[in-house]
């Protein structure tokens, strides 16, 4: 009886949707974004990427690649290539949200189908969940020097946790404090997040630059580490280069499609093309320079900015600097975690369970599962494990990115029927809610990579052919290019003609835009005529 009552209380009231059919359980969070919430601009996205990429994880990712045996030049180049692999699909696929103002979970139905689209939504949600945990773990590390700067005795806090926990009592306390500090930010409305980015982008990048300049001056210039030759050679070096590039690429696949729907102008996503490589390479270069200089200053290589800050505990002035820098890195982690992970996960979960989950509840679920159930401190404990995790998820996200790009730009020619995307049995239902072309492409990409994934996760237990290892090393390039080619070929020979409409059909809210009322009404009428004729096709 109590369980039944609790279940009834957890059910959300059915919100009227401006676009979904009456029999579909939906809510306003899934609808096309209304014009009054189109608050983002190209400049906003510049600040977003500055906020998203100047973080501890980006700094550490380049350092992790550097520590694998490559040279500093190798690491900078692979970071640049990885950034371009992120930027190009982000701009092209972001056009769906910028043009139609719909979220990713709705847009993906056009290519994958009403029900198979949930596979993409779940894949992205899992990725966001893991990244929320990883960024939270780095955020917890930011808290330790902050508390130690105020109470130095915190550094000597006795450990009462077993070794198997992979974290100390001090680390767990810091991690808990981080979540307490982050919790209020989880409930900021998405269309108002840009104010947080403005604040963060004005403070964190100058602080990161100051840290690099300080440790470089302290070291008296570069060290031998920065000019060190590679420890691997020949083909082994080339494949290691590709593996690290793929791993870093996997960090930001489909990273902002949940935000780009708030743009004022459809052309604004183009600003991301130069911004992503610029900020990603600079932050990665900061990590390499600082790691190189730290060897001369401290006698050991420090791969994370927090490891450098942890050395500043001698004098009151050093502790003040540690408090200031660690606080800003903490802000960076919170901003990144909310904009890139919790909002994304909440949007995806809202689409999968609209009867039970809204954006706010999705944020709480993300915090509980990603922040605690996944034990993310174990993932970041080893740089090798960290890179393996990043590379593994590319095999799932690369075909999704490739199919979405091919469908919107090459097959449908940017002509989607938005109301039909919300209709479970509309033109994007395909057959059994699944577009078999997308299913075939996804399987063709993923299946050959599964042995490589198993070997990467458990190399001591799974032995595979060298060729399969090399294929896995380029899983993003392989997955994206093959999915685009194969999906285009399948649609060329076996097109689904019902979805090839003559004009875009926007969401019903578009009729409120006075500047283009006539054009929009005409387009809507054309779209309705197309759908009515298709019933007799």
XYZ file of N, CA and C in Angstrom, residues 32-33 91-103 107 257 259-270 414-418 504-507 510:
117
model
N 10.244 22.155 -28.310
C 11.145 23.149 -28.901
C 11.240 24.374 -27.991
N 12.419 24.932 -27.893
C 12.643 26.066 -26.997
C 11.886 27.283 -27.522
N 30.007 21.428 -34.752
C 29.413 22.525 -35.522
C 28.339 22.004 -36.472
N 28.656 20.924 -37.194
C 27.711 20.402 -38.182
C 26.463 19.820 -37.522
N 26.654 19.014 -36.491
C 25.498 18.414 -35.822
C 24.756 19.422 -34.954
N 25.475 20.445 -34.503
C 24.820 21.480 -33.718
C 23.819 22.280 -34.518
N 23.938 22.221 -35.844
C 22.994 22.951 -36.693
C 21.565 22.458 -36.503
N 21.392 21.193 -36.123
C 20.040 20.665 -35.906
C 19.347 21.447 -34.794
N 20.040 21.596 -33.666
C 19.465 22.344 -32.554
C 19.360 23.826 -32.833
N 20.366 24.374 -33.530
C 20.357 25.809 -33.822
C 19.245 26.182 -34.799
N 18.979 25.311 -35.773
C 17.945 25.600 -36.770
C 16.537 25.379 -36.223
N 16.353 24.280 -35.506
C 15.004 23.856 -35.111
C 14.705 24.060 -33.632
N 15.749 24.353 -32.838
C 15.583 24.601 -31.399
C 14.974 23.401 -30.668
N 15.421 22.213 -31.066
C 14.973 20.988 -30.411
C 16.160 20.308 -29.749
N 15.942 19.560 -28.664
C 17.045 18.893 -27.972
C 17.514 17.653 -28.723
N 15.894 15.175 -31.735
C 16.480 15.260 -33.079
C 16.962 13.904 -33.579
N 25.000 19.580 -27.580
C 23.744 19.597 -28.327
C 22.544 19.880 -27.435
N 22.581 22.352 -25.364
C 22.629 23.789 -25.100
C 22.410 24.629 -26.353
N 22.768 24.069 -27.486
C 22.772 24.862 -28.714
C 21.360 25.227 -29.166
N 20.355 24.541 -28.637
C 18.963 24.856 -28.982
C 18.526 26.218 -28.446
N 19.335 26.817 -27.546
C 18.995 28.123 -26.970
C 19.595 29.283 -27.763
N 20.201 29.002 -28.917
C 20.836 30.052 -29.713
C 19.818 30.998 -30.345
N 20.222 32.273 -30.438
C 19.380 33.267 -31.097
C 19.458 33.148 -32.611
N 20.681 32.923 -33.137
C 20.885 32.906 -34.579
C 21.427 31.546 -35.012
N 20.888 30.961 -36.080
C 21.335 29.637 -36.530
C 22.805 29.577 -36.919
N 23.390 30.704 -37.349
C 24.780 30.692 -37.785
C 25.798 30.745 -36.666
N 25.351 30.945 -35.447
C 26.273 31.105 -34.319
C 27.160 29.894 -34.035
N 26.729 28.638 -34.296
C 27.607 27.497 -33.991
C 28.947 27.525 -34.700
N 29.054 28.274 -35.808
C 30.320 28.323 -36.551
C 31.447 28.859 -35.678
N 18.586 19.069 -44.380
C 18.178 20.012 -43.338
C 16.663 20.248 -43.329
N 15.905 19.268 -43.747
C 14.441 19.385 -43.788
C 13.824 18.328 -42.884
N 13.532 18.719 -41.657
C 12.875 17.841 -40.698
C 11.454 18.327 -40.434
N 10.571 17.382 -40.179
C 9.206 17.693 -39.751
C 9.198 17.614 -38.228
N 9.305 18.753 -37.564
C 9.448 18.770 -36.107
C 8.243 18.163 -35.392
N 11.106 22.254 -44.548
C 11.149 22.047 -43.106
C 9.808 22.423 -42.487
N 9.387 21.642 -41.495
C 8.167 21.944 -40.750
C 8.584 22.252 -39.319
N 8.598 23.515 -38.908
C 9.072 23.863 -37.564
C 8.049 23.513 -36.502
N 8.425 23.707 -35.236
C 7.497 23.493 -34.145
C 6.380 24.512 -34.181
N 6.624 28.346 -33.598
C 7.220 29.257 -34.571
C 6.202 30.219 -35.155
